[in-house]
Amino acid sequence: MPSNARATHLTRRGLLATGGALGLGAALVACGGGKDDKGSASGKAAEKAGPWKFTDDRNKAVELKATPKNIVAFIGTAAALHDYGIEVKGVFGPTTVKDPKTGKEKADIQAGDLDVTKVKNLGNVWGTFNIEEYLKLEPELLVSAMWDKDVLWYLPPQSHDKIVKLAPTVALWAANTTMPKALARHAELAESLGADLKDKKTVAAKARFEKAAGQLRAAAKSRPEIRVMIGSASAELFYVSLAKMSADTAYFEELGVNFVKPKVNAQGYFEELSWENLDKYPADIIMMDNRSQAIQPADLKSKPTWARLPAVKAGQVVPRFTEPIYSYDKCAVLLEDLAKAIENAKKVA
């Protein structure tokens, strides 16, 4: 029988997947997410001959006779690898979403610049993973994020242990780390798979990220009075996340951003507020979970307490990519946008 701890962590994972837990970092859009005009892949990865070995964040060494080509990955991880020129055969996780204007399927924000029409989607929503289709891809490697130790993100709890036995797996931390460390690890994996980290676009993207970090540090230092709240909305509750628990916001806090510190629940990641108590924490800027499974600010007009918040009245609500795409290209944009928001914010709380 599963232990109480196991049951608890699965509950948390379920909340994250359905948009309730913005902060677990797992638990939105991937480190950057969204498409940028400079967000193309670095180019085709070089063919690598000979044995392949990579030690993941479980401290598990995966060894193969040759560099894997048939790769399946969580959508955000696949998007990060794509930015380094590494393409996957299949993906799982929020890959497509219905466009409310056209009614047609389009790429989810977590797909980044990945062409979702060229990969096999094994499971678009939480709790789904088509094992039969997975096996048809003849997978040589499965890669995903890790929010809980030894648990690959977005694999259904009921079939997780079965799936990870079907092919070698690699897990990279998305929690219990910081953005620079997560970026370095994703780059290391991409390089092991054939990416050229000295490629001109990759070098430029890393330089842009480092410059953006300096910009955010300077903005936070010049505007220490600006208080930022990390939020995620569901129909019943509003979740306020603790910055230090997610790789992206932990790094923003390290750079000096002044975050609201909620009284988190026993799991430690976020505090659940009823909509009536939405004004519990004064904030000048609200970073809102922009994953497709979370309610977006434009759809919160029916919530009177939301409309009355000073940050909302001032138009100081910005997207938060809760599950970052860990490539330098995507993460640089996140730092730049937050720096700009802090620089331009009015003190309203």
CSV table of C-alpha atoms in Angstrom, one decimal:
chain,number,residue,atom,x,y,z
A,1,MET,CA,0.0,0.0,0.0
A,2,PRO,CA,1.2,3.5,-0.7
A,3,SER,CA,2.5,5.5,2.2
A,4,ASN,CA,0.8,8.6,3.4
A,5,ALA,CA,3.8,10.6,2.1
A,6,ARG,CA,3.3,9.1,-1.3
A,7,ALA,CA,-0.4,9.8,-1.4
A,8,THR,CA,0.3,13.4,-0.3
A,9,HIS,CA,2.8,14.1,-3.0
A,10,LEU,CA,0.6,12.7,-5.7
A,11,THR,CA,-2.2,15.0,-4.5
A,12,ARG,CA,0.2,17.9,-4.9
A,13,ARG,CA,1.2,16.8,-8.3
A,14,GLY,CA,-2.4,16.6,-9.3
A,15,LEU,CA,-3.1,20.1,-8.1
A,16,LEU,CA,-0.1,21.4,-10.0
A,17,ALA,CA,-1.1,19.7,-13.2
A,18,THR,CA,-4.6,21.1,-13.1
A,19,GLY,CA,-3.4,24.6,-12.5
A,20,GLY,CA,-4.1,24.9,-8.8
A,21,ALA,CA,-0.5,25.1,-7.6
A,22,LEU,CA,1.2,27.8,-9.5
A,23,GLY,CA,4.2,27.8,-7.4
A,24,LEU,CA,5.5,24.3,-7.3
A,25,GLY,CA,7.0,25.5,-10.2
A,26,ALA,CA,5.4,22.8,-11.6
A,27,ALA,CA,3.8,22.9,-11.1
A,28,LEU,CA,4.0,27.3,-15.8
A,29,VAL,CA,4.9,28.4,-19.2
A,30,ALA,CA,8.1,26.6,-19.4
A,31,CYS,CA,11.2,28.8,-18.7
A,32,GLY,CA,10.1,31.1,-21.1
A,33,GLY,CA,7.4,29.9,-23.2
A,34,GLY,CA,5.8,31.6,-25.9
A,35,LYS,CA,7.5,32.3,-29.1
A,36,ASP,CA,10.1,35.0,-29.5
A,37,ASP,CA,11.4,36.2,-32.8
A,38,LYS,CA,14.8,34.9,-31.9
A,39,GLY,CA,13.5,31.6,-30.5
A,40,SER,CA,14.5,29.3,-33.3
A,41,ALA,CA,16.5,26.2,-32.7
A,42,SER,CA,20.3,26.5,-32.8
A,43,GLY,CA,20.5,24.2,-35.8
A,44,LYS,CA,20.7,20.5,-36.5
A,45,ALA,CA,22.5,18.6,-33.8
A,46,ALA,CA,25.6,16.8,-34.8
A,47,GLU,CA,25.6,13.0,-35.1
A,48,LYS,CA,27.5,11.5,-32.2
A,49,ALA,CA,29.0,8.0,-32.5
A,50,GLY,CA,30.0,5.7,-29.8
A,51,PRO,CA,28.6,5.0,-26.4
A,52,TRP,CA,26.4,7.5,-24.6
A,53,LYS,CA,26.3,8.2,-20.8
A,54,PHE,CA,24.5,10.9,-18.8
A,55,THR,CA,24.0,11.2,-15.0
A,56,ASP,CA,20.7,12.8,-14.2
A,57,ASP,CA,19.4,14.6,-11.1
A,58,ARG,CA,18.5,11.4,-9.4
A,59,ASN,CA,22.2,10.7,-9.6
A,60,LYS,CA,21.3,7.9,-11.9
A,61,ALA,CA,23.8,7.1,-14.7
A,62,VAL,CA,22.2,6.1,-17.9
A,63,GLU,CA,24.5,4.3,-20.3
A,64,LEU,CA,23.6,3.3,-23.9
A,65,LYS,CA,25.7,1.8,-26.7
A,66,ALA,CA,24.9,4.8,-28.9
A,67,THR,CA,23.5,8.3,-28.5
A,68,PRO,CA,19.7,7.9,-28.4
A,69,LYS,CA,17.7,9.2,-31.4
A,70,ASN,CA,14.2,8.0,-30.5
A,71,ILE,CA,13.6,10.4,-27.7
A,72,VAL,CA,10.3,11.1,-25.9
A,73,ALA,CA,10.0,14.0,-23.5
A,74,PHE,CA,7.7,16.1,-21.4
A,75,ILE,CA,6.6,19.0,-23.7
A,76,GLY,CA,8.5,21.7,-21.9
A,77,THR,CA,11.7,19.6,-21.8
A,78,ALA,CA,11.2,18.8,-25.5
A,79,ALA,CA,10.9,22.6,-26.2
A,80,ALA,CA,14.1,23.3,-24.4
A,81,LEU,CA,16.0,20.5,-26.3
A,82,HIS,CA,14.6,21.9,-29.5
A,83,ASP,CA,16.2,25.3,-28.8
A,84,TYR,CA,19.5,23.5,-28.8
A,85,GLY,CA,18.8,21.6,-32.0
A,86,ILE,CA,17.8,18.3,-30.4
A,87,GLU,CA,14.5,17.0,-31.8
A,88,VAL,CA,12.3,14.4,-30.1
A,89,LYS,CA,9.9,11.8,-31.6
A,90,GLY,CA,7.1,12.0,-29.0
A,91,VAL,CA,5.9,14.3,-26.2
A,92,PHE,CA,3.5,14.2,-23.3
A,93,GLY,CA,2.0,17.0,-21.3
A,94,PRO,CA,0.1,20.2,-22.4
A,95,THR,CA,1.0,20.2,-26.1
A,96,THR,CA,-2.0,21.6,-27.8
A,97,VAL,CA,-5.0,23.7,-26.7
A,98,LYS,CA,-8.2,24.8,-28.5
A,99,ASP,CA,-8.0,28.4,-29.8
A,100,PRO,CA,-11.2,30.1,-28.4
A,101,LYS,CA,-11.4,32.3,-31.4
A,102,THR,CA,-11.1,29.7,-34.2
A,103,GLY,CA,-12.0,26.5,-32.3
A,104,LYS,CA,-9.0,24.9,-33.8
A,105,GLU,CA,-6.1,23.2,-32.0
A,106,LYS,CA,-2.9,25.3,-31.6
A,107,ALA,CA,0.3,24.8,-29.8
A,108,ASP,CA,0.2,25.2,-26.0
A,109,ILE,CA,2.4,27.9,-24.6
A,110,GLN,CA,4.5,25.2,-23.0
A,111,ALA,CA,5.5,24.0,-26.5
A,112,GLY,CA,7.7,27.0,-27.1
A,113,ASP,CA,9.0,27.0,-30.6
A,114,LEU,CA,8.5,23.3,-31.1
A,115,ASP,CA,6.4,22.3,-34.1
A,116,VAL,CA,3.8,20.1,-32.4
A,117,THR,CA,2.6,18.8,-35.8
A,118,LYS,CA,5.9,16.9,-36.2
A,119,VAL,CA,5.9,15.0,-32.9
A,120,LYS,CA,3.6,12.2,-31.6
A,121,ASN,CA,1.4,13.5,-28.7
A,122,LEU,CA,1.1,10.7,-26.2
A,123,GLY,CA,-1.0,12.5,-23.6
A,124,ASN,CA,-2.2,16.1,-23.7
A,125,VAL,CA,-3.9,16.3,-20.3
A,126,TRP,CA,-3.1,15.2,-16.8
A,127,GLY,CA,-3.5,11.5,-16.2
A,128,THR,CA,-3.1,10.4,-19.8
A,129,PHE,CA,-0.2,8.6,-21.5
A,130,ASN,CA,-0.7,6.3,-24.4
A,131,ILE,CA,1.7,3.4,-23.7
A,132,GLU,CA,0.8,1.5,-26.9
A,133,GLU,CA,1.8,4.5,-29.0
A,134,TYR,CA,4.8,5.1,-26.9
A,135,LEU,CA,6.1,1.6,-27.6
A,136,LYS,CA,5.4,2.1,-31.4
A,137,LEU,CA,8.0,4.9,-31.3
A,138,GLU,CA,10.6,2.4,-30.2
A,139,PRO,CA,11.8,4.8,-27.5
A,140,GLU,CA,15.5,4.8,-26.6
A,141,LEU,CA,15.2,7.5,-23.9
A,142,LEU,CA,12.4,9.3,-22.0
A,143,VAL,CA,13.2,12.6,-20.4
A,144,SER,CA,11.1,14.7,-18.0
A,145,ALA,CA,11.2,17.3,-15.3
A,146,MET,CA,11.2,16.2,-11.6
A,147,TRP,CA,9.3,18.1,-9.0
A,148,ASP,CA,9.3,15.3,-6.5
A,149,LYS,CA,12.3,13.0,-5.9
A,150,ASP,CA,12.4,10.1,-8.3
A,151,VAL,CA,9.0,11.0,-9.9
A,152,LEU,CA,9.0,12.0,-13.6
A,153,TRP,CA,6.6,14.9,-14.1
A,154,TYR,CA,3.3,14.4,-15.9
A,155,LEU,CA,3.5,10.6,-16.1
A,156,PRO,CA,0.2,9.3,-14.7
A,157,PRO,CA,0.6,8.2,-11.1
A,158,GLN,CA,-1.2,4.9,-11.8
A,159,SER,CA,1.2,4.0,-14.6
A,160,HIS,CA,4.3,5.9,-13.7
A,161,ASP,CA,6.3,2.9,-12.5
A,162,LYS,CA,5.3,0.8,-15.5
A,163,ILE,CA,6.3,3.5,-18.0
A,164,VAL,CA,9.7,4.1,-16.5
A,165,LYS,CA,10.6,0.4,-17.0
A,166,LEU,CA,9.9,0.5,-20.7
A,167,ALA,CA,12.9,2.5,-21.7
A,168,PRO,CA,15.8,4.3,-20.0
A,169,THR,CA,14.8,7.6,-18.3
A,170,VAL,CA,16.4,10.9,-17.4
A,171,ALA,CA,15.0,13.3,-14.8
A,172,LEU,CA,16.1,16.9,-14.3
A,173,TRP,CA,15.0,18.9,-11.3
A,174,ALA,CA,12.5,21.7,-11.8
A,175,ALA,CA,12.2,22.3,-8.0
A,176,ASN,CA,14.9,22.2,-5.3
A,177,THR,CA,17.1,24.1,-7.7
A,178,THR,CA,17.5,27.5,-9.2
A,179,MET,CA,17.1,28.7,-12.7
A,180,PRO,CA,20.8,28.9,-13.6
A,181,LYS,CA,21.4,25.4,-12.3
A,182,ALA,CA,18.4,24.1,-14.2
A,183,LEU,CA,19.5,25.8,-17.4
A,184,ALA,CA,23.0,24.4,-17.0
A,185,ARG,CA,21.7,20.9,-16.6
A,186,HIS,CA,19.4,21.1,-19.6
A,187,ALA,CA,22.3,22.4,-21.7
A,188,GLU,CA,24.5,19.5,-20.5
A,189,LEU,CA,21.9,17.0,-21.5
A,190,ALA,CA,21.5,18.7,-24.9
A,191,GLU,CA,25.2,18.7,-25.5
A,192,SER,CA,25.4,15.0,-24.6
A,193,LEU,CA,22.8,14.4,-27.3
A,194,GLY,CA,24.8,16.2,-29.9
A,195,ALA,CA,24.1,19.9,-29.4
A,196,ASP,CA,26.9,22.4,-30.0
A,197,LEU,CA,26.9,24.8,-27.1
A,198,LYS,CA,29.4,27.0,-28.9
A,199,ASP,CA,26.8,27.6,-31.7
A,200,LYS,CA,26.5,31.3,-32.3
A,201,LYS,CA,22.8,31.5,-31.4
A,202,THR,CA,23.3,29.5,-28.2
A,203,VAL,CA,26.2,31.7,-27.1
A,204,ALA,CA,24.2,34.8,-27.9
A,205,ALA,CA,21.2,33.5,-25.9
A,206,LYS,CA,23.3,32.8,-22.9
A,207,ALA,CA,24.8,36.2,-23.0
A,208,ARG,CA,21.3,37.7,-23.3
A,209,PHE,CA,20.3,35.7,-20.2
A,210,GLU,CA,23.2,36.9,-18.2
A,211,LYS,CA,22.6,40.5,-19.2
A,212,ALA,CA,18.9,40.1,-18.3
A,213,ALA,CA,19.8,38.9,-14.9
A,214,GLY,CA,21.8,42.1,-14.3
A,215,GLN,CA,18.8,44.1,-15.5
A,216,LEU,CA,16.5,42.4,-13.1
A,217,ARG,CA,19.0,42.8,-10.2
A,218,ALA,CA,19.3,46.5,-10.9
A,219,ALA,CA,15.5,47.0,-11.2
A,220,ALA,CA,14.9,45.2,-7.9
A,221,LYS,CA,17.6,47.2,-6.2
A,222,SER,CA,16.2,50.5,-7.5
A,223,ARG,CA,12.6,49.6,-6.6
A,224,PRO,CA,12.7,47.7,-3.3
A,225,GLU,CA,9.3,49.0,-2.3
A,226,ILE,CA,7.6,47.1,-5.1
A,227,ARG,CA,6.0,44.0,-3.8
A,228,VAL,CA,5.2,41.1,-6.1
A,229,MET,CA,2.7,38.3,-5.5
A,230,ILE,CA,2.8,35.0,-7.3
A,231,GLY,CA,-0.7,33.8,-8.0
A,232,SER,CA,-2.7,31.1,-9.8
A,233,ALA,CA,-6.5,30.9,-10.2
A,234,SER,CA,-9.0,28.1,-10.1
A,235,ALA,CA,-12.8,28.4,-9.9
A,236,GLU,CA,-12.8,27.8,-6.2
A,237,LEU,CA,-9.5,29.1,-4.9
A,238,PHE,CA,-6.7,31.5,-5.5
A,239,TYR,CA,-3.2,30.1,-4.8
A,240,VAL,CA,-0.4,32.3,-3.5
A,241,SER,CA,3.0,30.7,-4.0
A,242,LEU,CA,6.2,30.9,-1.9
A,243,ALA,CA,9.0,32.1,-4.2
A,244,LYS,CA,11.8,30.1,-2.8
A,245,MET,CA,10.0,26.8,-3.7
A,246,SER,CA,10.3,27.1,-7.5
A,247,ALA,CA,13.5,27.4,-9.6
A,248,ASP,CA,12.4,30.5,-11.4
A,249,THR,CA,11.0,32.6,-8.6
A,250,ALA,CA,13.8,31.4,-6.2
A,251,TYR,CA,16.3,32.9,-8.6
A,252,PHE,CA,14.2,36.2,-9.0
A,253,GLU,CA,14.2,36.5,-5.2
A,254,GLU,CA,18.0,35.8,-5.1
A,255,LEU,CA,18.3,38.8,-7.5
A,256,GLY,CA,16.4,41.0,-5.1
A,257,VAL,CA,12.8,40.8,-6.1
A,258,ASN,CA,10.5,41.5,-3.1
A,259,PHE,CA,7.9,38.8,-3.0
A,260,VAL,CA,4.8,38.3,-0.9
A,261,LYS,CA,5.5,35.5,1.6
A,262,PRO,CA,2.3,33.5,2.2
A,263,LYS,CA,1.5,31.3,5.1
A,264,VAL,CA,1.9,28.1,3.2
A,265,ASN,CA,0.1,24.8,3.9
A,266,ALA,CA,1.8,21.6,5.2
A,267,GLN,CA,3.2,20.9,1.7
A,268,GLY,CA,5.1,24.1,1.8
A,269,TYR,CA,4.5,25.5,-1.7
A,270,PHE,CA,1.5,27.7,-1.5
A,271,GLU,CA,-1.4,29.1,0.5
A,272,GLU,CA,-5.0,28.6,-0.7
A,273,LEU,CA,-7.2,31.7,-0.4
A,274,SER,CA,-10.9,31.8,-0.9
A,275,TRP,CA,-12.0,34.5,-3.3
A,276,GLU,CA,-13.4,36.5,-0.4
A,277,ASN,CA,-10.0,36.7,1.2
A,278,LEU,CA,-8.1,37.6,-2.0
A,279,ASP,CA,-6.9,40.9,-0.5
A,280,LYS,CA,-5.0,39.3,2.3
A,281,TYR,CA,-1.6,40.2,0.9
A,282,PRO,CA,-1.0,43.7,-0.5
A,283,ALA,CA,0.9,43.6,-3.8
A,284,ASP,CA,2.0,46.1,-6.4
A,285,ILE,CA,2.5,43.5,-9.1
A,286,ILE,CA,0.7,40.1,-9.5
A,287,MET,CA,2.5,37.4,-11.5
A,288,MET,CA,-0.3,35.1,-12.8
A,289,ASP,CA,0.1,31.5,-13.9
A,290,ASN,CA,-0.3,31.6,-17.6
A,291,ARG,CA,-0.7,27.8,-18.2
A,292,SER,CA,-3.7,26.8,-20.2
A,293,GLN,CA,-5.1,24.9,-17.3
A,294,ALA,CA,-5.2,27.9,-15.0
A,295,ILE,CA,-7.9,30.6,-15.2
A,296,GLN,CA,-6.4,33.7,-16.9
A,297,PRO,CA,-6.9,37.3,-15.7
A,298,ALA,CA,-9.2,38.2,-18.6
A,299,ASP,CA,-11.6,35.6,-17.4
A,300,LEU,CA,-11.7,36.8,-13.8
A,301,LYS,CA,-13.9,39.8,-14.3
A,302,SER,CA,-16.8,38.0,-12.6
A,303,LYS,CA,-14.8,37.9,-9.3
A,304,PRO,CA,-15.5,41.3,-7.6
A,305,THR,CA,-12.6,40.9,-5.2
A,306,TRP,CA,-10.2,40.5,-8.1
A,307,ALA,CA,-11.3,43.7,-9.8
A,308,ARG,CA,-10.8,45.6,-6.6
A,309,LEU,CA,-7.2,44.6,-6.1
A,310,PRO,CA,-4.9,47.7,-6.4
A,311,ALA,CA,-2.5,45.9,-8.8
A,312,VAL,CA,-5.4,44.9,-11.0
A,313,LYS,CA,-6.8,48.4,-11.1
A,314,ALA,CA,-3.4,49.7,-12.0
A,315,GLY,CA,-3.0,47.2,-14.8
A,316,GLN,CA,0.0,45.7,-13.1
A,317,VAL,CA,-0.8,42.0,-13.7
A,318,VAL,CA,1.9,40.1,-15.7
A,319,PRO,CA,2.2,36.5,-16.9
A,320,ARG,CA,4.2,34.0,-14.9
A,321,PHE,CA,5.6,31.1,-16.8
A,322,THR,CA,5.1,28.6,-14.0
A,323,GLU,CA,6.9,25.8,-15.8
A,324,PRO,CA,9.8,27.4,-17.6
A,325,ILE,CA,11.3,26.1,-20.8
A,326,TYR,CA,14.9,25.7,-19.6
A,327,SER,CA,16.8,27.1,-22.5
A,328,TYR,CA,18.7,30.4,-22.3
A,329,ASP,CA,16.7,31.7,-25.2
A,330,LYS,CA,13.4,31.4,-23.4
A,331,CYS,CA,14.5,32.3,-19.9
A,332,ALA,CA,16.2,35.5,-20.9
A,333,VAL,CA,12.8,36.9,-21.9
A,334,LEU,CA,11.3,36.1,-18.5
A,335,LEU,CA,14.0,38.2,-16.7
A,336,GLU,CA,13.7,41.1,-19.1
A,337,ASP,CA,9.9,41.2,-18.8
A,338,LEU,CA,9.9,41.2,-15.0
A,339,ALA,CA,12.6,43.8,-14.8
A,340,LYS,CA,10.6,46.0,-17.1
A,341,ALA,CA,7.4,45.5,-15.0
A,342,ILE,CA,9.2,46.4,-11.8
A,343,GLU,CA,10.9,49.5,-13.3
A,344,ASN,CA,7.5,50.8,-14.6
A,345,ALA,CA,5.3,49.8,-11.6
A,346,LYS,CA,3.5,52.3,-9.5
A,347,LYS,CA,3.4,51.8,-5.8
A,348,VAL,CA,-0.2,50.9,-5.2
A,349,ALA,CA,-0.3,48.4,-2.3
